[in-house]
Structure formats: C-alpha cells, structure tokens
Amino acid sequence: MMVCEYKPGLEGIPAAQSSISNVDGQKGILEYRGIQIEELAEKSTFLETAYLLIWGELPTSEELAAFEYEVRYHRRIKYRICDMMKCFPESGHPMDALQASAAALGLFYARRDLNNPIYIRNAVVRLIAKIPTMVAAFQLMRNGNDPVRPRDDLDYSANFLYMLNEQEPDSLAARIFDVCLILHAEHTMNASTFSARVTASTLTDPYAVVASAVGTLGGPLHGGANEEVIQMLEEIGSVENVRPYIEDCLERKSKIMGFGHRVYKIKDPRATILQNLAEQLFAKFGQDKYYDIAQEIERVVEEKLGHKGIYPNVDFYSGLVYRKLGIPTDLFTPVFAIARVAGWLAHWKEQLEENRIFRPSQVYDGKRGIPYMPIEHR
Ligand code: SDX
C-alpha cells in the first residue's frame, strides 16, 4: 500500500468525489451544481437551491411546487419534541439545543430504509422543514414563551422570521434572509460536511448525520465564528480602536474572527454579497455603527495580512445582516445550520450512492512493547 505523507487538517487531500459544489479559491468563485453563487443569490430561492443541491438539477415549476408543499406540510414539530426542549436549560447554547433536537427526530422516524427513495425524500423534507421550527421554538421557550405555530400562508424564510419574532416580517427583510440561506447552503468539503459524510458512511440514520454535522459547525473556527465577530465588534466599540485592537491580536498571535479560509486566498464571494445585503438593510432600516467598525477592520486586516491571503470569509458580514433582522447573536450559528442542512443532505445522498465506510489510517508515534506495570509498583 502507498504510504502518504501526514497532513494536519488533511489540507489538500480529497476526501470524496463530489459533483455538488465547487470552489476556485484563487479566483473567488463558488458554484452549486455548476451555477455561480451570484446568480443563485439574485434569481433563486432557498428551497429551489436546496432542491438543486440535493437532486442535482433545478426543479421544474411542478417539482418545486410539490417540494414547497411537502416542506410546508412538515413544518410542525411534535409536542413531545417541544416538551423535551422545554426541559433544556435556558442558559444553554441554541446550537446544543439544535443538535439534541435534530438527533431526537431519529427517535420518531426510526425506520432506516436507505435504499428506498421515498424514505430519502421524506427525511430530506422533514429535516429541512423542522429545523427552523426547532430553532425558533427554543428561542421562544428559553424566554418563557410558548412556541409559535408555523403559518401556512408564509413562505419558508418569512415563516421562520415570523416564528422567531411573532410578527410577519417586512418583505425585503424576508427576501434578504432567504438569500442568506442560499449563500450558506453548501460549501464543498468543509469540516461539518466532512463530519456528515463520515457519519453517513456508517449507514446510520439521516438525523444522526445532521446532528453530528450541527455539532461540528458550532465551533469558533467554523460556523461559530459569526457570533464571535459580533463580540469582537462590541469589544472594539469604535473605529479609532480598530487598529490597536488588530495590532494587539497579531502580536498575541490570536485569530481575527471572520477572516481567513483554507481555500479562499481572496475575499470570499459570499462575504461580498452579504456586505451588499447589509447595506440594503441599513438603507431601509437605518445604519449600524458596527458597520463602520467592520469596514475599518477589513481595511486594517488587508493591510497587515493581505499578503498571506487573509480576507473576510462568509462569517464576517453575516452577523451584521442577522442583527439588523432582529436575530439574537447566539442564533447566528443555528441560522447557518438551517441553511447548511441542504448541503449536508446532498452529501448524505451522494455518499449513499457509492458508499464505502471512512476508515483512514494514522501515523502512530507512541510507545510499543511496554510491559504492564502492576498498580502497586507505579
Ligand atoms: C467557515 O471550510 C469551509 O468551507 C468553511 C466555511 C463553510 O462555508 O463551510 O467557509 C465556513 O468555517 C468560515 C471560517 C470561519 N472561521 C473564522 O473566521 C475563524 C478565523 N479564521 C481562522 O482560524 C482560519 O483562517 C481558518 C480556520 C478559517 C482556516 O484555517 P487554516 O486553513 O488551518 O489556516 P491556519 O490557521 O493554518 O492559518 C494559516 C496562516 C497562519 O499564519 P502563519 O503561521 O502561516 O504565519 O494564516 C494565519 C495563521 O496565523 N491566519 C490568520 C487568520 N487566519 C489564518 N491570522 C489572523 N487571523 C486570522 N483569522
């Protein structure tokens, strides 16, 4: 067997053959099934994009209508899931609540029939439909309120904002939220998707696949960075403080949240679109002082780290958009998960099509041949 060099973080090592999405990190191009992200952000909807990712082609109007209908029909969550979530500590992080609730769905839909396209379709529909409801329900219940029932007359994104804020959202706000979901839906072999594929390769159920991916997304080096960006903006507090703050971070060798990417060596195309969405929201609903701070951070980081290819990633501007939409900071990463479930499910389905269990090797550098020492002699 060929012995490969060990690469920390598996940098540059293909973990799968996939036709779902593609990133050109030098040119800043992202495509879902060959279609550029800018075009999808302008013309598509999240549910249409999810369909494209999962089934490989843009749906016809009949196919899209059927998918939208099924998702709408399955939005409600069982009382027993709500009762379980009510018992979660209200101080707990919503990502942990989401991971536990996604896994709990597997208790209710236990039959595992991975060769049956109807089982696959039902699991896709249930997860896409119920995850936003679970995120909104935890938000209301941790504040002592009852969850809001989904509204059948509202589309996917408008309904989520309605369930969260208990009022019908402005149409621009709902459209901008939908575009955010499109932008976050899929991104090649990132950590949470890799996690989803490894879990999928054991032929476990899709709820376990999504729960393991949610757990992976939550970390501050991955999806959790969007929450940390807002904390950084709050800590900096003013445009004048930006330069000393960044210089101090660099001196302490601490990472600047929302910057850098394993694949992109220029600004992430999603960050550019999100910045533009933030500006549209500020024009309609009023400015945000953190936006000036964010722009100054971008300038200073580019000056200091541009030569290393470190630019804003998807997590840098998304928080400013979510803040303006009234979404609490610790829900930013669960919102990322609402979108990314489409990509995880596309990879789950693709993994099953030509499955082989993941079982990489390791480079062992520990001791060997050590005799067992009886406890009284240690
Ligand atoms: C996401 O993979 C995906 O596709 C993920 C994602 C998706 O859609 O799924 O795009 C979503 O996870 C975005 C990333 C969110 N994370 C952050 O914003 C956290 C801050 N960024 C980093 O920690 C870092 O850039 C990573 C984790 C994103 C990438 O890590 P790598 O590829 O392992 O890079 P590295 O940590 O080895 O850094 C390489 C060099 C180092 O300098 P040198 O030691 O070579 O001199 O770049 C420097 C790092 O110090 N560097 C940074 C930096 N990111 C990298 N320096 C300061 N601030 C940063 N943010």
Short mmCIF file of C-alpha atoms and ligand atoms in Angstrom, two decimals:
data_model
loop_
_atom_site.label_atom_id
_atom_site.label_comp_id
_atom_site.label_asym_id
_atom_site.label_seq_id
_atom_site.Cartn_x
_atom_site.Cartn_y
_atom_site.Cartn_z
CA MET A 1 0.00 0.00 0.00
CA MET A 2 1.23 3.52 -0.86
CA VAL A 3 2.30 5.44 2.27
CA CYS A 4 1.12 9.08 2.14
CA GLU A 5 2.62 11.99 4.00
CA TYR A 6 0.54 13.05 7.04
CA LYS A 7 -1.08 16.48 6.51
CA PRO A 8 -2.54 18.17 9.61
CA GLY A 9 -6.14 19.14 8.89
CA LEU A 10 -5.97 16.93 5.76
CA GLU A 11 -5.06 20.07 3.82
CA GLY A 12 -5.34 19.48 0.08
CA ILE A 13 -6.30 15.79 0.46
CA PRO A 14 -9.52 14.85 -1.40
CA ALA A 15 -11.95 13.13 0.98
CA ALA A 16 -14.64 12.42 -1.62
CA GLN A 17 -15.51 12.67 -5.29
CA SER A 18 -18.43 15.08 -5.48
CA SER A 19 -20.50 16.92 -8.08
CA ILE A 20 -22.43 19.11 -5.62
CA SER A 21 -20.38 22.31 -5.41
CA ASN A 22 -17.07 23.75 -6.49
CA VAL A 23 -14.80 26.49 -5.14
CA ASP A 24 -11.99 28.23 -7.01
CA GLY A 25 -10.19 29.85 -4.09
CA GLN A 26 -7.75 31.84 -6.21
CA LYS A 27 -10.45 33.47 -8.33
CA GLY A 28 -13.11 33.65 -5.62
CA ILE A 29 -15.66 31.53 -7.49
CA LEU A 30 -18.32 29.36 -5.83
CA GLU A 31 -20.74 27.23 -7.86
CA TYR A 32 -23.59 24.95 -6.79
CA ARG A 33 -24.07 22.19 -9.40
CA GLY A 34 -22.20 24.44 -11.85
CA ILE A 35 -24.29 27.58 -11.27
CA GLN A 36 -22.47 30.60 -9.84
CA ILE A 37 -23.48 31.72 -6.35
CA GLU A 38 -24.08 35.32 -7.51
CA GLU A 39 -26.70 34.12 -9.99
CA LEU A 40 -28.47 31.93 -7.45
CA ALA A 41 -28.43 34.76 -4.88
CA GLU A 42 -30.09 37.05 -7.40
CA LYS A 43 -32.60 34.68 -9.02
CA SER A 44 -33.27 31.63 -6.86
CA THR A 45 -34.97 30.89 -3.55
CA PHE A 46 -33.58 28.80 -0.71
CA LEU A 47 -35.96 25.88 -1.32
CA GLU A 48 -35.22 25.88 -5.06
CA THR A 49 -31.47 25.95 -4.29
CA ALA A 50 -31.88 23.12 -1.77
CA TYR A 51 -33.67 21.06 -4.43
CA LEU A 52 -30.86 21.80 -6.90
CA LEU A 53 -28.19 20.73 -4.41
CA ILE A 54 -29.96 17.56 -3.29
CA TRP A 55 -31.40 16.28 -6.57
CA GLY A 56 -28.78 17.73 -8.91
CA GLU A 57 -30.95 19.83 -11.25
CA LEU A 58 -33.10 22.93 -10.96
CA PRO A 59 -36.71 21.78 -10.43
CA THR A 60 -39.50 22.36 -12.93
CA SER A 61 -42.31 24.56 -11.60
CA GLU A 62 -44.35 21.40 -10.77
CA GLU A 63 -41.42 19.78 -8.95
CA LEU A 64 -40.73 22.95 -6.99
CA ALA A 65 -44.40 23.41 -6.06
CA ALA A 66 -44.57 19.79 -4.82
CA PHE A 67 -41.38 20.21 -2.76
CA GLU A 68 -42.56 23.51 -1.27
CA TYR A 69 -45.90 21.93 -0.40
CA GLU A 70 -44.26 18.96 1.34
CA VAL A 71 -41.91 21.19 3.33
CA ARG A 72 -44.82 23.43 4.38
CA TYR A 73 -46.81 20.36 5.44
CA HIS A 74 -44.00 19.04 7.65
CA ARG A 75 -43.03 22.28 9.43
CA ARG A 76 -44.73 21.45 12.70
CA ILE A 77 -42.81 19.61 15.40
CA LYS A 78 -44.32 17.04 17.73
CA TYR A 79 -45.45 18.15 21.19
CA ARG A 80 -43.07 15.63 22.70
CA ILE A 81 -40.12 17.32 20.95
CA CYS A 82 -41.33 20.68 22.33
CA ASP A 83 -41.73 19.15 25.79
CA MET A 84 -38.21 17.77 25.58
CA MET A 85 -36.86 21.18 24.51
CA LYS A 86 -38.71 22.88 27.38
CA CYS A 87 -36.56 20.84 29.75
CA PHE A 88 -33.33 22.16 28.23
CA PRO A 89 -31.61 24.76 30.43
CA GLU A 90 -32.49 28.21 29.09
CA SER A 91 -28.85 29.28 29.56
CA GLY A 92 -27.69 26.54 27.18
CA HIS A 93 -26.39 27.45 23.74
CA PRO A 94 -29.02 27.15 20.97
CA MET A 95 -26.57 25.08 18.86
CA ASP A 96 -26.53 22.44 21.59
CA ALA A 97 -30.33 22.57 21.73
CA LEU A 98 -30.47 22.14 17.95
CA GLN A 99 -28.03 19.25 17.94
CA ALA A 100 -30.03 17.41 20.61
CA SER A 101 -33.37 18.13 18.88
CA ALA A 102 -32.11 17.04 15.44
CA ALA A 103 -30.87 13.79 16.95
CA ALA A 104 -34.22 13.34 18.77
CA LEU A 105 -36.07 13.35 15.43
CA GLY A 106 -34.45 9.97 14.83
CA LEU A 107 -36.45 8.58 17.77
CA PHE A 108 -39.71 9.37 15.99
CA TYR A 109 -38.71 8.30 12.47
CA ALA A 110 -36.67 5.26 13.40
CA ARG A 111 -37.22 3.05 10.33
CA ARG A 112 -33.99 3.17 8.36
CA ASP A 113 -34.58 2.25 4.73
CA LEU A 114 -31.65 3.83 2.96
CA ASN A 115 -32.30 2.08 -0.37
CA ASN A 116 -35.80 3.50 -0.64
CA PRO A 117 -36.05 6.87 -2.48
CA ILE A 118 -39.29 7.64 -0.61
CA TYR A 119 -37.51 7.27 2.75
CA ILE A 120 -34.73 9.56 1.47
CA ARG A 121 -37.23 12.16 0.25
CA ASN A 122 -39.23 12.11 3.50
CA ALA A 123 -36.08 12.51 5.59
CA VAL A 124 -34.91 15.44 3.43
CA VAL A 125 -38.30 17.14 3.68
CA ARG A 126 -38.62 16.59 7.43
CA LEU A 127 -35.17 17.93 8.25
CA ILE A 128 -35.46 21.00 6.01
CA ALA A 129 -38.97 21.69 7.31
CA LYS A 130 -38.45 21.11 11.03
CA ILE A 131 -35.02 22.58 11.78
CA PRO A 132 -36.18 26.23 11.53
CA THR A 133 -39.20 25.42 13.72
CA MET A 134 -36.94 23.88 16.35
CA VAL A 135 -34.56 26.88 16.32
CA ALA A 136 -37.46 29.33 16.73
CA ALA A 137 -39.18 27.18 19.38
CA PHE A 138 -36.07 27.05 21.58
CA GLN A 139 -35.66 30.82 21.29
CA LEU A 140 -39.24 31.44 22.50
CA MET A 141 -39.25 28.74 25.16
CA ARG A 142 -35.97 29.81 26.74
CA ASN A 143 -37.60 33.21 27.26
CA GLY A 144 -40.59 31.59 28.95
CA ASN A 145 -42.95 31.83 25.96
CA ASP A 146 -44.85 29.16 24.06
CA PRO A 147 -43.55 28.30 20.58
CA VAL A 148 -45.40 29.89 17.65
CA ARG A 149 -47.10 27.57 15.17
CA PRO A 150 -45.82 27.83 11.60
CA ARG A 151 -48.04 29.86 9.25
CA ASP A 152 -49.04 28.06 6.07
CA ASP A 153 -49.58 31.28 4.12
CA LEU A 154 -45.93 32.34 4.57
CA ASP A 155 -43.03 31.03 2.57
CA TYR A 156 -40.02 29.32 4.13
CA SER A 157 -37.97 32.34 5.19
CA ALA A 158 -40.85 34.66 6.05
CA ASN A 159 -42.31 31.90 8.21
CA PHE A 160 -39.05 31.44 10.13
CA LEU A 161 -38.79 35.18 10.89
CA TYR A 162 -42.47 35.15 11.88
CA MET A 163 -41.99 32.21 14.26
CA LEU A 164 -38.97 33.94 15.80
CA ASN A 165 -40.32 37.46 16.24
CA GLU A 166 -44.06 36.65 16.47
CA GLN A 167 -44.80 39.15 13.74
CA GLU A 168 -44.92 39.00 9.97
CA PRO A 169 -41.62 40.25 8.54
CA ASP A 170 -41.10 43.05 6.05
CA SER A 171 -40.84 41.60 2.52
CA LEU A 172 -37.30 42.96 1.89
CA ALA A 173 -36.14 41.51 5.21
CA ALA A 174 -37.64 38.10 4.34
CA ARG A 175 -36.05 38.11 0.87
CA ILE A 176 -32.65 39.09 2.30
CA PHE A 177 -32.89 36.30 4.87
CA ASP A 178 -33.72 33.85 2.08
CA VAL A 179 -30.61 34.99 0.15
CA CYS A 180 -28.52 34.44 3.30
CA LEU A 181 -29.79 30.85 3.37
CA ILE A 182 -28.82 30.38 -0.29
CA LEU A 183 -25.30 31.69 0.44
CA HIS A 184 -24.79 29.35 3.41
CA ALA A 185 -26.40 26.24 1.90
CA GLU A 186 -23.28 24.40 0.73
CA HIS A 187 -19.51 24.74 0.58
CA THR A 188 -17.60 21.65 -0.62
CA MET A 189 -15.64 19.58 1.94
CA ASN A 190 -15.77 21.90 4.97
CA ALA A 191 -15.48 20.40 8.47
CA SER A 192 -19.21 19.88 9.15
CA THR A 193 -19.84 18.38 5.71
CA PHE A 194 -16.90 16.03 6.18
CA SER A 195 -18.39 15.08 9.53
CA ALA A 196 -21.78 14.47 7.86
CA ARG A 197 -20.19 12.24 5.21
CA VAL A 198 -18.20 10.21 7.76
CA THR A 199 -21.38 9.64 9.79
CA ALA A 200 -23.37 8.85 6.63
CA SER A 201 -20.76 6.27 5.57
CA THR A 202 -21.68 4.06 8.56
CA LEU A 203 -25.25 3.82 7.15
CA THR A 204 -26.76 5.35 10.25
CA ASP A 205 -29.94 7.45 10.04
CA PRO A 206 -30.02 10.95 8.49
CA TYR A 207 -30.98 12.57 11.82
CA ALA A 208 -27.71 11.32 13.31
CA VAL A 209 -25.89 12.59 10.20
CA VAL A 210 -27.33 16.09 10.65
CA ALA A 211 -26.83 16.05 14.44
CA SER A 212 -23.14 15.23 14.04
CA ALA A 213 -22.75 17.99 11.43
CA VAL A 214 -24.51 20.53 13.68
CA GLY A 215 -22.06 19.66 16.46
CA THR A 216 -19.14 20.26 14.13
CA LEU A 217 -20.48 23.52 12.72
CA GLY A 218 -20.74 25.12 16.16
CA GLY A 219 -17.01 25.60 16.77
CA PRO A 220 -15.49 29.10 16.54
CA LEU A 221 -13.12 28.07 13.76
CA HIS A 222 -16.14 27.10 11.60
CA GLY A 223 -19.76 28.37 11.72
CA GLY A 224 -19.41 29.66 15.28
CA ALA A 225 -17.18 32.48 14.02
CA ASN A 226 -20.21 34.62 13.01
CA GLU A 227 -21.20 35.00 16.66
CA GLU A 228 -17.62 35.81 17.68
CA VAL A 229 -17.39 38.54 15.03
CA ILE A 230 -20.18 40.49 16.75
CA GLN A 231 -18.50 40.02 20.12
CA MET A 232 -15.29 41.42 18.58
CA LEU A 233 -17.17 44.44 17.13
CA GLU A 234 -18.72 45.11 20.55
CA GLU A 235 -15.34 44.82 22.27
CA ILE A 236 -13.68 47.21 19.79
CA GLY A 237 -16.53 49.69 20.22
CA SER A 238 -15.26 52.49 17.92
CA VAL A 239 -13.46 52.99 14.62
CA GLU A 240 -10.43 54.54 16.39
CA ASN A 241 -9.93 51.40 18.45
CA VAL A 242 -9.71 49.11 15.41
CA ARG A 243 -6.01 49.48 14.57
CA PRO A 244 -4.68 48.99 18.13
CA TYR A 245 -7.08 46.04 18.63
CA ILE A 246 -5.91 44.28 15.44
CA GLU A 247 -2.24 45.02 16.18
CA ASP A 248 -2.67 43.58 19.66
CA CYS A 249 -4.35 40.42 18.23
CA LEU A 250 -1.50 39.94 15.79
CA GLU A 251 1.11 40.44 18.49
CA ARG A 252 -0.61 37.82 20.67
CA LYS A 253 -0.97 35.58 17.58
CA SER A 254 -4.71 35.31 18.14
CA LYS A 255 -7.01 34.82 15.16
CA ILE A 256 -9.22 37.61 13.87
CA MET A 257 -12.69 36.15 13.64
CA GLY A 258 -14.39 36.17 10.25
CA PHE A 259 -11.07 36.26 8.39
CA GLY A 260 -9.04 33.62 6.60
CA HIS A 261 -10.05 30.47 4.81
CA ARG A 262 -8.41 27.17 3.93
CA VAL A 263 -9.49 27.50 0.29
CA TYR A 264 -10.06 31.21 -0.49
CA LYS A 265 -6.98 33.33 -0.89
CA ILE A 266 -9.02 36.43 -1.77
CA LYS A 267 -12.28 37.80 -0.36
CA ASP A 268 -14.94 35.09 -0.09
CA PRO A 269 -17.60 35.85 -2.76
CA ARG A 270 -20.30 35.24 -0.15
CA ALA A 271 -18.80 37.98 2.05
CA THR A 272 -19.12 40.44 -0.83
CA ILE A 273 -22.79 39.55 -1.35
CA LEU A 274 -23.52 39.67 2.40
CA GLN A 275 -21.88 43.10 2.66
CA ASN A 276 -24.17 44.28 -0.10
CA LEU A 277 -27.23 42.81 1.65
CA ALA A 278 -26.22 44.54 4.88
CA GLU A 279 -26.05 47.86 3.02
CA GLN A 280 -29.55 47.29 1.58
CA LEU A 281 -30.89 46.68 5.08
CA PHE A 282 -29.13 49.76 6.51
CA ALA A 283 -30.57 51.90 3.68
CA LYS A 284 -34.11 50.80 4.57
CA PHE A 285 -33.96 50.31 8.35
CA GLY A 286 -31.19 52.67 9.50
CA GLN A 287 -27.41 52.49 9.87
CA ASP A 288 -25.50 50.29 12.31
CA LYS A 289 -22.42 51.80 13.92
CA TYR A 290 -20.76 48.40 13.88
CA TYR A 291 -20.70 48.50 10.08
CA ASP A 292 -18.14 51.35 10.10
CA ILE A 293 -16.04 49.37 12.57
CA ALA A 294 -16.30 46.26 10.37
CA GLN A 295 -15.18 48.15 7.28
CA GLU A 296 -12.20 49.57 9.15
CA ILE A 297 -11.28 46.06 10.38
CA GLU A 298 -11.37 44.86 6.78
CA ARG A 299 -9.04 47.71 5.72
CA VAL A 300 -6.53 47.14 8.54
CA VAL A 301 -6.52 43.32 8.19
CA GLU A 302 -6.00 43.61 4.43
CA GLU A 303 -3.06 45.96 5.02
CA LYS A 304 -1.49 43.63 7.62
CA LEU A 305 -2.44 40.16 6.35
CA GLY A 306 -3.46 40.57 2.70
CA HIS A 307 -0.05 39.24 1.63
CA LYS A 308 -0.92 35.94 3.39
CA GLY A 309 -4.23 35.71 1.51
CA ILE A 310 -6.31 36.54 4.58
CA TYR A 311 -9.57 38.31 3.72
CA PRO A 312 -13.15 38.33 5.06
CA ASN A 313 -14.91 34.96 4.92
CA VAL A 314 -18.65 34.19 4.94
CA ASP A 315 -18.88 34.70 8.72
CA PHE A 316 -17.61 38.29 8.74
CA TYR A 317 -20.60 40.25 7.41
CA SER A 318 -23.41 37.73 8.04
CA GLY A 319 -23.77 38.78 11.70
CA LEU A 320 -24.42 42.40 10.73
CA VAL A 321 -27.23 41.25 8.43
CA TYR A 322 -28.74 38.99 11.11
CA ARG A 323 -28.52 41.73 13.76
CA LYS A 324 -30.48 44.08 11.53
CA LEU A 325 -33.08 41.34 11.01
CA GLY A 326 -33.54 41.18 14.79
CA ILE A 327 -31.91 37.77 15.22
CA PRO A 328 -30.15 37.32 18.59
CA THR A 329 -26.38 36.80 18.37
CA ASP A 330 -26.35 33.25 19.70
CA LEU A 331 -28.83 32.21 16.98
CA PHE A 332 -26.44 33.17 14.15
CA THR A 333 -24.84 29.73 14.01
CA PRO A 334 -28.19 27.87 14.24
CA VAL A 335 -29.31 30.04 11.29
CA PHE A 336 -26.19 28.91 9.42
CA ALA A 337 -27.29 25.33 10.22
CA ILE A 338 -30.82 25.95 8.86
CA ALA A 339 -29.18 26.70 5.52
CA ARG A 340 -26.37 24.14 5.59
CA VAL A 341 -28.73 21.24 6.22
CA ALA A 342 -29.38 21.38 2.45
CA GLY A 343 -25.68 20.79 1.69
CA TRP A 344 -25.34 18.10 4.38
CA LEU A 345 -28.32 16.23 2.96
CA ALA A 346 -26.96 16.50 -0.59
CA HIS A 347 -23.70 14.96 0.66
CA TRP A 348 -25.58 12.30 2.66
CA LYS A 349 -27.41 11.27 -0.51
CA GLU A 350 -24.26 11.36 -2.63
CA GLN A 351 -22.31 9.34 -0.04
CA LEU A 352 -25.01 6.63 -0.04
CA GLU A 353 -24.92 6.38 -3.82
CA GLU A 354 -21.36 4.97 -3.77
CA ASN A 355 -20.74 4.26 -0.15
CA ARG A 356 -17.59 2.97 1.43
CA ILE A 357 -17.11 3.47 5.16
CA PHE A 358 -14.49 6.11 6.04
CA ARG A 359 -11.57 4.46 7.72
CA PRO A 360 -8.37 6.47 7.21
CA SER A 361 -5.04 5.47 8.70
CA GLN A 362 -2.86 7.33 11.17
CA VAL A 363 0.82 7.88 11.78
CA TYR A 364 1.48 6.19 15.11
CA ASP A 365 4.19 7.93 17.14
CA GLY A 366 3.59 6.37 20.55
CA LYS A 367 5.50 3.72 22.50
CA ARG A 368 5.46 -0.02 21.75
CA GLY A 369 6.22 -3.22 23.60
CA ILE A 370 5.80 -1.74 27.09
CA PRO A 371 5.20 -4.37 29.84
CA TYR A 372 2.13 -3.92 32.07
CA MET A 373 3.18 -2.43 35.45
CA PRO A 374 1.15 -3.73 38.45
CA ILE A 375 -0.58 -0.82 40.24
CA GLU A 376 1.40 -1.26 43.48
CA HIS A 377 4.66 -0.64 41.59
CA ARG A 378 3.62 2.59 39.80
C1 SDX B 1 -16.26 28.76 7.76
O1 SDX B 1 -14.05 25.29 5.03
C2 SDX B 1 -15.13 25.95 4.73
O2 SDX B 1 -15.56 25.98 3.61
C3 SDX B 1 -15.81 26.67 5.90
C4 SDX B 1 -16.91 27.69 5.57
C5 SDX B 1 -18.18 26.99 5.04
O3 SDX B 1 -18.96 27.65 4.33
O4 SDX B 1 -18.44 25.85 5.40
O5 SDX B 1 -16.45 28.65 4.62
C6 SDX B 1 -17.39 28.43 6.85
O6 SDX B 1 -15.94 27.95 8.60
C7 SDX B 1 -15.52 30.08 7.62
C8 SDX B 1 -14.34 30.23 8.57
C9 SDX B 1 -14.76 30.82 9.91
N1 SDX B 1 -13.66 30.86 10.88
C10 SDX B 1 -13.07 32.00 11.25
O7 SDX B 1 -13.40 33.09 10.79
C11 SDX B 1 -12.04 31.84 12.34
C12 SDX B 1 -10.81 32.63 11.99
N2 SDX B 1 -10.14 32.02 10.88
C13 SDX B 1 -9.17 31.06 11.07
O8 SDX B 1 -8.92 30.48 12.29
C14 SDX B 1 -8.62 30.31 9.84
O9 SDX B 1 -8.39 31.22 8.84
C15 SDX B 1 -9.47 29.12 9.34
C16 SDX B 1 -9.86 28.17 10.46
C17 SDX B 1 -10.73 29.62 8.66
C18 SDX B 1 -8.62 28.35 8.30
O10 SDX B 1 -7.57 27.70 8.97
P1 SDX B 1 -6.29 27.07 8.26
O11 SDX B 1 -6.54 26.86 6.82
O12 SDX B 1 -5.89 25.90 9.07
O13 SDX B 1 -5.22 28.22 8.36
P2 SDX B 1 -4.20 28.44 9.55
O14 SDX B 1 -4.90 28.60 10.82
O15 SDX B 1 -3.15 27.33 9.49
O16 SDX B 1 -3.54 29.81 9.13
C19 SDX B 1 -2.55 29.94 8.08
C20 SDX B 1 -1.82 31.22 8.34
C21 SDX B 1 -1.24 31.29 9.74
O17 SDX B 1 -0.11 32.18 9.67
P3 SDX B 1 1.39 31.56 9.62
O18 SDX B 1 1.55 30.73 10.90
O19 SDX B 1 1.46 30.70 8.39
O20 SDX B 1 2.28 32.77 9.59
O21 SDX B 1 -2.70 32.35 8.26
C22 SDX B 1 -2.84 32.97 9.54
C23 SDX B 1 -2.32 31.93 10.55
O22 SDX B 1 -1.84 32.55 11.71
N3 SDX B 1 -4.27 33.21 9.77
C24 SDX B 1 -4.79 34.22 10.48
C25 SDX B 1 -6.17 34.08 10.39
N4 SDX B 1 -6.46 33.01 9.64
C26 SDX B 1 -5.30 32.49 9.26
N5 SDX B 1 -4.21 35.19 11.19
C27 SDX B 1 -5.03 36.05 11.83
N6 SDX B 1 -6.38 35.97 11.78
C28 SDX B 1 -6.97 35.00 11.08
N7 SDX B 1 -8.29 34.90 11.03
#
